[in-house]
Amino acid sequence: MGFFSPLEVAGNACNAGHNKMSLSLDRIIILGILAGAYIGFGANLATVVGSDVGQLGAGVGQFIFGAVFSVGLMLVVIGGAELFTGNNMFLTICALEGRVSWLKVFYHWGVVWAANFAGAYLLVYLVFHGFYFTLPDGGMASGLLGGAVMKKAIGIATLKCNLPWFAAFCRAILCNWLVCLAVWLALAAKDVIGKIFACFFPIMAFVASGFEHSVANMFFVPMGIFLTGGADPVVNWGNFLINNLVPVTLGNIIGGGIFVAGFYWWSYLRVK
């Protein structure tokens, strides 16, 4: 068979989770920073491309936005990095098998979440100062496609910060259900091309559908905050952290931990 069976994937996911728990703290932090930056690369590419497809219609524009965003997870899965949302699945299935304590799972999630934020923020800083810098005449340079990219970035951040708390929470569950399915399918693939396609379709689906990913938002919203100077009544740190990042983080945990890890563990690994 050209791919691993669901039963084999469940076992491999559990083993991968156990291996992640054995990483030293410095490795977790470095790989977490890389994952945050990798997702940021996908988010930045989606912003640039998405700024110029509005005339194609909302549906096609969202499809293209999601299609190019998927490069972020490809970098994480194939390049190797520690992504909080993926670890919601890996570590949960490992804990359900009794191979690691829940206390260690929560600690690992916290470290990776913070490292992902650091990596995404680093990319925001580099992109902002590389493209949106102040010109000698006091104006602001605005990237490859002029003001369209800047407008798109601010628009994305505004939409996310305007979401009601429970709506963000529900969208986050749906998001990480698909993200962890992408990782699950990538585990089933036996070659790089298979892993690329496994990442592409679920990630394209979640982004095109408008679901909420905590690590992606660590790039999208801070970029909007940078571009508005932090003075916007909606796009600001307080609103982002409390009304978006908290519910999205919690929803991502449920989406990956229950709807993927929990259900597949129950179906394939639980001792009857």
PDB file of C-alpha atoms in Angstrom:
ATOM      1  CA  MET A   1       0.000   0.000   0.000  1.00  0.00           C
ATOM      2  CA  GLY A   2       1.294   3.448  -0.928  1.00  0.00           C
ATOM      3  CA  PHE A   3       0.393   4.994   2.421  1.00  0.00           C
ATOM      4  CA  PHE A   4       0.126   4.033   6.074  1.00  0.00           C
ATOM      5  CA  SER A   5      -3.257   2.791   7.323  1.00  0.00           C
ATOM      6  CA  PRO A   6      -5.228   4.850   9.870  1.00  0.00           C
ATOM      7  CA  LEU A   7      -4.243   2.356  12.583  1.00  0.00           C
ATOM      8  CA  GLU A   8      -0.568   2.757  11.675  1.00  0.00           C
ATOM      9  CA  VAL A   9      -0.927   6.542  11.582  1.00  0.00           C
ATOM     10  CA  ALA A  10      -2.468   6.530  15.053  1.00  0.00           C
ATOM     11  CA  GLY A  11       0.494   4.580  16.403  1.00  0.00           C
ATOM     12  CA  ASN A  12       2.986   6.785  14.569  1.00  0.00           C
ATOM     13  CA  ALA A  13       1.289   9.919  15.890  1.00  0.00           C
ATOM     14  CA  CYS A  14       1.568   8.599  19.438  1.00  0.00           C
ATOM     15  CA  ASN A  15       5.253   7.792  18.936  1.00  0.00           C
ATOM     16  CA  ALA A  16       5.856  11.227  17.430  1.00  0.00           C
ATOM     17  CA  GLY A  17       4.203  12.846  20.432  1.00  0.00           C
ATOM     18  CA  HIS A  18       6.426  10.861  22.775  1.00  0.00           C
ATOM     19  CA  ASN A  19       9.508  11.932  20.808  1.00  0.00           C
ATOM     20  CA  LYS A  20       8.441  15.566  21.018  1.00  0.00           C
ATOM     21  CA  MET A  21       8.129  15.274  24.786  1.00  0.00           C
ATOM     22  CA  SER A  22      11.719  14.019  24.988  1.00  0.00           C
ATOM     23  CA  LEU A  23      13.164  17.127  23.321  1.00  0.00           C
ATOM     24  CA  SER A  24      15.344  19.379  25.461  1.00  0.00           C
ATOM     25  CA  LEU A  25      13.997  22.828  26.347  1.00  0.00           C
ATOM     26  CA  ASP A  26      16.413  24.656  24.054  1.00  0.00           C
ATOM     27  CA  ARG A  27      15.370  22.493  21.093  1.00  0.00           C
ATOM     28  CA  ILE A  28      11.689  23.046  21.840  1.00  0.00           C
ATOM     29  CA  ILE A  29      12.202  26.811  21.922  1.00  0.00           C
ATOM     30  CA  ILE A  30      14.293  26.946  18.734  1.00  0.00           C
ATOM     31  CA  LEU A  31      11.953  24.667  16.796  1.00  0.00           C
ATOM     32  CA  GLY A  32       8.970  26.598  18.161  1.00  0.00           C
ATOM     33  CA  ILE A  33      10.420  29.901  16.955  1.00  0.00           C
ATOM     34  CA  LEU A  34      10.990  28.353  13.536  1.00  0.00           C
ATOM     35  CA  ALA A  35       7.394  27.108  13.349  1.00  0.00           C
ATOM     36  CA  GLY A  36       6.022  30.549  14.216  1.00  0.00           C
ATOM     37  CA  ALA A  37       8.167  32.098  11.495  1.00  0.00           C
ATOM     38  CA  TYR A  38       7.206  29.413   8.955  1.00  0.00           C
ATOM     39  CA  ILE A  39       3.498  30.027   9.507  1.00  0.00           C
ATOM     40  CA  GLY A  40       4.268  33.739   9.271  1.00  0.00           C
ATOM     41  CA  PHE A  41       5.872  33.207   5.860  1.00  0.00           C
ATOM     42  CA  GLY A  42       2.658  31.592   4.650  1.00  0.00           C
ATOM     43  CA  ALA A  43       0.541  34.348   6.185  1.00  0.00           C
ATOM     44  CA  ASN A  44       2.665  37.090   4.634  1.00  0.00           C
ATOM     45  CA  LEU A  45       2.555  35.424   1.215  1.00  0.00           C
ATOM     46  CA  ALA A  46      -1.218  35.086   1.474  1.00  0.00           C
ATOM     47  CA  THR A  47      -1.518  38.785   2.362  1.00  0.00           C
ATOM     48  CA  VAL A  48       0.587  39.872  -0.617  1.00  0.00           C
ATOM     49  CA  VAL A  49      -1.188  37.601  -3.108  1.00  0.00           C
ATOM     50  CA  GLY A  50      -4.608  38.211  -1.581  1.00  0.00           C
ATOM     51  CA  SER A  51      -4.263  41.973  -1.949  1.00  0.00           C
ATOM     52  CA  ASP A  52      -4.475  41.663  -5.739  1.00  0.00           C
ATOM     53  CA  VAL A  53      -7.230  39.098  -6.361  1.00  0.00           C
ATOM     54  CA  GLY A  54     -10.322  40.982  -5.241  1.00  0.00           C
ATOM     55  CA  GLN A  55     -11.578  41.419  -8.801  1.00  0.00           C
ATOM     56  CA  LEU A  56     -11.820  37.633  -9.169  1.00  0.00           C
ATOM     57  CA  GLY A  57     -14.648  37.430  -6.640  1.00  0.00           C
ATOM     58  CA  ALA A  58     -14.758  36.569  -2.940  1.00  0.00           C
ATOM     59  CA  GLY A  59     -14.783  32.785  -3.344  1.00  0.00           C
ATOM     60  CA  VAL A  60     -11.928  32.562  -5.825  1.00  0.00           C
ATOM     61  CA  GLY A  61      -9.966  35.157  -3.882  1.00  0.00           C
ATOM     62  CA  GLN A  62     -10.315  33.140  -0.668  1.00  0.00           C
ATOM     63  CA  PHE A  63      -9.297  29.973  -2.501  1.00  0.00           C
ATOM     64  CA  ILE A  64      -6.082  31.598  -3.750  1.00  0.00           C
ATOM     65  CA  PHE A  65      -5.442  33.123  -0.310  1.00  0.00           C
ATOM     66  CA  GLY A  66      -5.702  29.677   1.285  1.00  0.00           C
ATOM     67  CA  ALA A  67      -3.747  27.920  -1.446  1.00  0.00           C
ATOM     68  CA  VAL A  68      -0.632  30.036  -0.987  1.00  0.00           C
ATOM     69  CA  PHE A  69      -0.938  30.076   2.820  1.00  0.00           C
ATOM     70  CA  SER A  70      -0.475  26.296   2.866  1.00  0.00           C
ATOM     71  CA  VAL A  71       3.270  26.723   2.268  1.00  0.00           C
ATOM     72  CA  GLY A  72       3.561  27.539   5.977  1.00  0.00           C
ATOM     73  CA  LEU A  73       2.480  24.087   7.169  1.00  0.00           C
ATOM     74  CA  MET A  74       4.554  22.417   4.457  1.00  0.00           C
ATOM     75  CA  LEU A  75       7.629  24.119   5.909  1.00  0.00           C
ATOM     76  CA  VAL A  76       6.677  22.959   9.406  1.00  0.00           C
ATOM     77  CA  VAL A  77       5.885  19.345   8.503  1.00  0.00           C
ATOM     78  CA  ILE A  78       8.655  18.661   5.990  1.00  0.00           C
ATOM     79  CA  GLY A  79      11.296  21.034   7.338  1.00  0.00           C
ATOM     80  CA  GLY A  80      10.663  20.019  10.941  1.00  0.00           C
ATOM     81  CA  ALA A  81       9.446  22.432  13.616  1.00  0.00           C
ATOM     82  CA  GLU A  82       7.304  22.552  16.758  1.00  0.00           C
ATOM     83  CA  LEU A  83       3.868  24.006  16.021  1.00  0.00           C
ATOM     84  CA  PHE A  84       1.426  24.534  18.891  1.00  0.00           C
ATOM     85  CA  THR A  85      -1.647  23.563  16.904  1.00  0.00           C
ATOM     86  CA  GLY A  86      -0.115  20.358  15.576  1.00  0.00           C
ATOM     87  CA  ASN A  87       1.092  19.463  19.047  1.00  0.00           C
ATOM     88  CA  ASN A  88      -2.484  19.722  20.307  1.00  0.00           C
ATOM     89  CA  MET A  89      -3.004  16.475  18.408  1.00  0.00           C
ATOM     90  CA  PHE A  90       0.371  14.783  18.924  1.00  0.00           C
ATOM     91  CA  LEU A  91       0.618  15.293  22.675  1.00  0.00           C
ATOM     92  CA  THR A  92      -3.046  14.586  23.376  1.00  0.00           C
ATOM     93  CA  ILE A  93      -2.977  11.170  21.724  1.00  0.00           C
ATOM     94  CA  CYS A  94       0.275  10.407  23.556  1.00  0.00           C
ATOM     95  CA  ALA A  95      -1.268  11.390  26.902  1.00  0.00           C
ATOM     96  CA  LEU A  96      -4.427   9.381  26.213  1.00  0.00           C
ATOM     97  CA  GLU A  97      -2.179   6.352  25.702  1.00  0.00           C
ATOM     98  CA  GLY A  98      -0.696   7.016  29.150  1.00  0.00           C
ATOM     99  CA  ARG A  99       2.809   7.599  27.830  1.00  0.00           C
ATOM    100  CA  VAL A 100       3.129  11.117  29.227  1.00  0.00           C
ATOM    101  CA  SER A 101       1.446  13.098  32.016  1.00  0.00           C
ATOM    102  CA  TRP A 102      -1.068  15.830  31.300  1.00  0.00           C
ATOM    103  CA  LEU A 103       0.983  18.257  33.389  1.00  0.00           C
ATOM    104  CA  LYS A 104       3.924  17.807  31.017  1.00  0.00           C
ATOM    105  CA  VAL A 105       1.602  18.202  28.036  1.00  0.00           C
ATOM    106  CA  PHE A 106       0.326  21.562  29.276  1.00  0.00           C
ATOM    107  CA  TYR A 107       3.876  22.712  30.041  1.00  0.00           C
ATOM    108  CA  HIS A 108       5.050  21.716  26.549  1.00  0.00           C
ATOM    109  CA  TRP A 109       2.080  23.469  24.951  1.00  0.00           C
ATOM    110  CA  GLY A 110       2.859  26.641  26.900  1.00  0.00           C
ATOM    111  CA  VAL A 111       6.509  26.695  25.857  1.00  0.00           C
ATOM    112  CA  VAL A 112       5.728  25.989  22.200  1.00  0.00           C
ATOM    113  CA  TRP A 113       2.905  28.560  22.140  1.00  0.00           C
ATOM    114  CA  ALA A 114       5.253  31.248  23.472  1.00  0.00           C
ATOM    115  CA  ALA A 115       8.029  30.228  21.068  1.00  0.00           C
ATOM    116  CA  ASN A 116       5.595  30.297  18.134  1.00  0.00           C
ATOM    117  CA  PHE A 117       4.557  33.806  19.157  1.00  0.00           C
ATOM    118  CA  ALA A 118       8.200  34.872  19.283  1.00  0.00           C
ATOM    119  CA  GLY A 119       8.857  33.446  15.807  1.00  0.00           C
ATOM    120  CA  ALA A 120       5.769  35.051  14.289  1.00  0.00           C
ATOM    121  CA  TYR A 121       6.569  38.381  15.948  1.00  0.00           C
ATOM    122  CA  LEU A 122      10.142  38.222  14.627  1.00  0.00           C
ATOM    123  CA  LEU A 123       8.794  37.829  11.106  1.00  0.00           C
ATOM    124  CA  VAL A 124       6.338  40.700  11.608  1.00  0.00           C
ATOM    125  CA  TYR A 125       9.236  42.910  12.712  1.00  0.00           C
ATOM    126  CA  LEU A 126      11.415  41.964   9.734  1.00  0.00           C
ATOM    127  CA  VAL A 127       8.627  42.314   7.156  1.00  0.00           C
ATOM    128  CA  PHE A 128       7.430  45.615   8.606  1.00  0.00           C
ATOM    129  CA  HIS A 129      10.867  47.203   8.680  1.00  0.00           C
ATOM    130  CA  GLY A 130      11.781  45.677   5.321  1.00  0.00           C
ATOM    131  CA  PHE A 131       8.739  46.958   3.427  1.00  0.00           C
ATOM    132  CA  TYR A 132       6.731  49.441   5.487  1.00  0.00           C
ATOM    133  CA  PHE A 133       9.505  51.832   6.467  1.00  0.00           C
ATOM    134  CA  THR A 134       9.449  55.633   6.684  1.00  0.00           C
ATOM    135  CA  LEU A 135      10.683  57.467   3.588  1.00  0.00           C
ATOM    136  CA  PRO A 136      12.844  60.640   3.684  1.00  0.00           C
ATOM    137  CA  ASP A 137       9.798  62.779   2.834  1.00  0.00           C
ATOM    138  CA  GLY A 138       7.946  61.412   5.867  1.00  0.00           C
ATOM    139  CA  GLY A 139       5.752  59.032   3.883  1.00  0.00           C
ATOM    140  CA  MET A 140       5.687  55.260   4.239  1.00  0.00           C
ATOM    141  CA  ALA A 141       6.871  52.681   1.730  1.00  0.00           C
ATOM    142  CA  SER A 142       4.242  49.991   1.404  1.00  0.00           C
ATOM    143  CA  GLY A 143       5.627  46.789  -0.004  1.00  0.00           C
ATOM    144  CA  LEU A 144       5.624  45.060  -3.356  1.00  0.00           C
ATOM    145  CA  LEU A 145       2.180  46.106  -4.547  1.00  0.00           C
ATOM    146  CA  GLY A 146       1.968  49.525  -2.966  1.00  0.00           C
ATOM    147  CA  GLY A 147      -0.841  50.436  -0.605  1.00  0.00           C
ATOM    148  CA  ALA A 148      -2.951  47.422  -1.574  1.00  0.00           C
ATOM    149  CA  VAL A 149      -0.881  45.062   0.581  1.00  0.00           C
ATOM    150  CA  MET A 150      -0.961  47.454   3.517  1.00  0.00           C
ATOM    151  CA  LYS A 151      -4.735  47.846   3.184  1.00  0.00           C
ATOM    152  CA  LYS A 152      -5.191  44.063   2.985  1.00  0.00           C
ATOM    153  CA  ALA A 153      -3.044  43.476   6.088  1.00  0.00           C
ATOM    154  CA  ILE A 154      -4.978  46.034   8.134  1.00  0.00           C
ATOM    155  CA  GLY A 155      -8.278  44.647   6.855  1.00  0.00           C
ATOM    156  CA  ILE A 156      -7.380  41.104   7.938  1.00  0.00           C
ATOM    157  CA  ALA A 157      -6.388  42.275  11.420  1.00  0.00           C
ATOM    158  CA  THR A 158      -9.558  44.359  11.755  1.00  0.00           C
ATOM    159  CA  LEU A 159     -11.828  41.454  10.817  1.00  0.00           C
ATOM    160  CA  LYS A 160     -10.130  39.177  13.337  1.00  0.00           C
ATOM    161  CA  CYS A 161     -10.270  41.703  16.175  1.00  0.00           C
ATOM    162  CA  ASN A 162     -13.954  42.414  15.451  1.00  0.00           C
ATOM    163  CA  LEU A 163     -15.005  38.782  15.877  1.00  0.00           C
ATOM    164  CA  PRO A 164     -17.247  37.991  18.860  1.00  0.00           C
ATOM    165  CA  TRP A 165     -15.467  35.807  21.440  1.00  0.00           C
ATOM    166  CA  PHE A 166     -17.616  32.717  20.889  1.00  0.00           C
ATOM    167  CA  ALA A 167     -17.483  33.049  17.103  1.00  0.00           C
ATOM    168  CA  ALA A 168     -13.674  33.106  17.248  1.00  0.00           C
ATOM    169  CA  PHE A 169     -13.760  30.060  19.545  1.00  0.00           C
ATOM    170  CA  CYS A 170     -15.996  28.064  17.176  1.00  0.00           C
ATOM    171  CA  ARG A 171     -13.956  29.018  14.109  1.00  0.00           C
ATOM    172  CA  ALA A 172     -10.811  27.932  15.951  1.00  0.00           C
ATOM    173  CA  ILE A 173     -12.239  24.475  16.664  1.00  0.00           C
ATOM    174  CA  LEU A 174     -13.022  24.046  12.973  1.00  0.00           C
ATOM    175  CA  CYS A 175      -9.601  25.361  12.011  1.00  0.00           C
ATOM    176  CA  ASN A 176      -7.499  22.980  14.034  1.00  0.00           C
ATOM    177  CA  TRP A 177      -9.740  20.080  13.160  1.00  0.00           C
ATOM    178  CA  LEU A 178      -8.557  20.630   9.570  1.00  0.00           C
ATOM    179  CA  VAL A 179      -4.975  21.568  10.458  1.00  0.00           C
ATOM    180  CA  CYS A 180      -4.486  18.399  12.496  1.00  0.00           C
ATOM    181  CA  LEU A 181      -6.143  16.361   9.762  1.00  0.00           C
ATOM    182  CA  ALA A 182      -3.521  17.816   7.409  1.00  0.00           C
ATOM    183  CA  VAL A 183      -0.786  16.667   9.787  1.00  0.00           C
ATOM    184  CA  TRP A 184      -2.523  13.287  10.183  1.00  0.00           C
ATOM    185  CA  LEU A 185      -2.681  12.811   6.410  1.00  0.00           C
ATOM    186  CA  ALA A 186       0.962  13.874   6.093  1.00  0.00           C
ATOM    187  CA  LEU A 187       1.844  11.112   8.565  1.00  0.00           C
ATOM    188  CA  ALA A 188       0.054   8.665   6.279  1.00  0.00           C
ATOM    189  CA  ALA A 189       2.113   9.721   3.253  1.00  0.00           C
ATOM    190  CA  LYS A 190       5.327   7.857   2.505  1.00  0.00           C
ATOM    191  CA  ASP A 191       6.991  10.471   0.271  1.00  0.00           C
ATOM    192  CA  VAL A 192       7.486  14.229   0.144  1.00  0.00           C
ATOM    193  CA  ILE A 193       5.003  14.786  -2.692  1.00  0.00           C
ATOM    194  CA  GLY A 194       2.347  12.968  -0.704  1.00  0.00           C
ATOM    195  CA  LYS A 195       3.064  15.107   2.340  1.00  0.00           C
ATOM    196  CA  ILE A 196       2.813  18.288   0.244  1.00  0.00           C
ATOM    197  CA  PHE A 197      -0.628  17.334  -1.071  1.00  0.00           C
ATOM    198  CA  ALA A 198      -1.704  16.194   2.407  1.00  0.00           C
ATOM    199  CA  CYS A 199      -0.851  19.642   3.749  1.00  0.00           C
ATOM    200  CA  PHE A 200      -2.266  21.595   0.819  1.00  0.00           C
ATOM    201  CA  PHE A 201      -5.925  20.617   0.677  1.00  0.00           C
ATOM    202  CA  PRO A 202      -6.977  20.805   4.370  1.00  0.00           C
ATOM    203  CA  ILE A 203      -4.992  24.019   4.913  1.00  0.00           C
ATOM    204  CA  MET A 204      -6.454  25.601   1.800  1.00  0.00           C
ATOM    205  CA  ALA A 205      -9.899  24.572   3.066  1.00  0.00           C
ATOM    206  CA  PHE A 206      -9.508  26.097   6.535  1.00  0.00           C
ATOM    207  CA  VAL A 207      -8.082  29.395   5.273  1.00  0.00           C
ATOM    208  CA  ALA A 208     -10.561  29.747   2.413  1.00  0.00           C
ATOM    209  CA  SER A 209     -13.393  29.019   4.866  1.00  0.00           C
ATOM    210  CA  GLY A 210     -12.299  31.821   7.189  1.00  0.00           C
ATOM    211  CA  PHE A 211     -11.451  29.693  10.231  1.00  0.00           C
ATOM    212  CA  GLU A 212      -9.137  30.937  13.008  1.00  0.00           C
ATOM    213  CA  HIS A 213      -5.579  29.705  13.633  1.00  0.00           C
ATOM    214  CA  SER A 214      -3.824  30.995  16.754  1.00  0.00           C
ATOM    215  CA  VAL A 215      -0.285  30.970  15.347  1.00  0.00           C
ATOM    216  CA  ALA A 216      -1.331  32.542  12.032  1.00  0.00           C
ATOM    217  CA  ASN A 217      -3.066  35.267  14.023  1.00  0.00           C
ATOM    218  CA  MET A 218       0.214  35.885  15.850  1.00  0.00           C
ATOM    219  CA  PHE A 219       1.400  37.235  12.491  1.00  0.00           C
ATOM    220  CA  PHE A 220      -1.772  38.715  10.991  1.00  0.00           C
ATOM    221  CA  VAL A 221      -2.887  40.872  13.920  1.00  0.00           C
ATOM    222  CA  PRO A 222       0.495  42.198  15.129  1.00  0.00           C
ATOM    223  CA  MET A 223       1.197  43.225  11.518  1.00  0.00           C
ATOM    224  CA  GLY A 224      -2.033  45.216  11.572  1.00  0.00           C
ATOM    225  CA  ILE A 225      -1.043  46.735  14.922  1.00  0.00           C
ATOM    226  CA  PHE A 226       2.351  47.750  13.517  1.00  0.00           C
ATOM    227  CA  LEU A 227       0.746  49.312  10.440  1.00  0.00           C
ATOM    228  CA  THR A 228      -1.830  51.291  12.431  1.00  0.00           C
ATOM    229  CA  GLY A 229       0.705  52.391  15.022  1.00  0.00           C
ATOM    230  CA  GLY A 230      -1.237  50.702  17.829  1.00  0.00           C
ATOM    231  CA  ALA A 231      -3.665  53.625  17.937  1.00  0.00           C
ATOM    232  CA  ASP A 232      -6.628  51.874  16.316  1.00  0.00           C
ATOM    233  CA  PRO A 233      -9.583  51.367  18.719  1.00  0.00           C
ATOM    234  CA  VAL A 234     -10.138  47.841  17.375  1.00  0.00           C
ATOM    235  CA  VAL A 235      -6.724  46.626  16.191  1.00  0.00           C
ATOM    236  CA  ASN A 236      -4.706  46.837  19.407  1.00  0.00           C
ATOM    237  CA  TRP A 237      -2.858  44.484  21.742  1.00  0.00           C
ATOM    238  CA  GLY A 238      -5.535  44.300  24.434  1.00  0.00           C
ATOM    239  CA  ASN A 239      -8.338  43.463  22.031  1.00  0.00           C
ATOM    240  CA  PHE A 240      -6.166  40.975  20.169  1.00  0.00           C
ATOM    241  CA  LEU A 241      -4.964  39.071  23.228  1.00  0.00           C
ATOM    242  CA  ILE A 242      -8.267  38.929  25.123  1.00  0.00           C
ATOM    243  CA  ASN A 243     -10.917  38.791  22.409  1.00  0.00           C
ATOM    244  CA  ASN A 244      -9.065  36.843  19.731  1.00  0.00           C
ATOM    245  CA  LEU A 245      -5.968  34.966  20.841  1.00  0.00           C
ATOM    246  CA  VAL A 246      -7.490  33.499  24.023  1.00  0.00           C
ATOM    247  CA  PRO A 247     -10.640  32.029  22.416  1.00  0.00           C
ATOM    248  CA  VAL A 248      -8.729  30.943  19.315  1.00  0.00           C
ATOM    249  CA  THR A 249      -6.065  29.172  21.369  1.00  0.00           C
ATOM    250  CA  LEU A 250      -8.704  27.349  23.414  1.00  0.00           C
ATOM    251  CA  GLY A 251     -10.677  26.422  20.318  1.00  0.00           C
ATOM    252  CA  ASN A 252      -7.559  25.122  18.582  1.00  0.00           C
ATOM    253  CA  ILE A 253      -6.842  22.854  21.562  1.00  0.00           C
ATOM    254  CA  ILE A 254     -10.329  21.364  21.352  1.00  0.00           C
ATOM    255  CA  GLY A 255     -10.256  21.018  17.570  1.00  0.00           C
ATOM    256  CA  GLY A 256      -6.953  19.162  17.493  1.00  0.00           C
ATOM    257  CA  GLY A 257      -7.109  17.470  20.876  1.00  0.00           C
ATOM    258  CA  ILE A 258     -10.665  16.131  20.812  1.00  0.00           C
ATOM    259  CA  PHE A 259     -11.854  16.014  17.205  1.00  0.00           C
ATOM    260  CA  VAL A 260      -8.666  14.465  15.822  1.00  0.00           C
ATOM    261  CA  ALA A 261      -6.527  12.976  18.606  1.00  0.00           C
ATOM    262  CA  GLY A 262      -9.409  11.998  20.879  1.00  0.00           C
ATOM    263  CA  PHE A 263     -11.653  10.458  18.251  1.00  0.00           C
ATOM    264  CA  TYR A 264      -8.861   8.572  16.471  1.00  0.00           C
ATOM    265  CA  TRP A 265      -7.420   7.334  19.758  1.00  0.00           C
ATOM    266  CA  TRP A 266     -10.851   6.044  20.757  1.00  0.00           C
ATOM    267  CA  SER A 267     -11.313   4.379  17.369  1.00  0.00           C
ATOM    268  CA  TYR A 268      -7.888   2.768  16.925  1.00  0.00           C
ATOM    269  CA  LEU A 269      -5.794   2.702  20.101  1.00  0.00           C
ATOM    270  CA  ARG A 270      -8.127   2.478  23.090  1.00  0.00           C
ATOM    271  CA  VAL A 271      -7.957  -0.888  24.822  1.00  0.00           C
ATOM    272  CA  LYS A 272     -11.420  -2.438  24.623  1.00  0.00           C
TER     273      LYS A 272
END
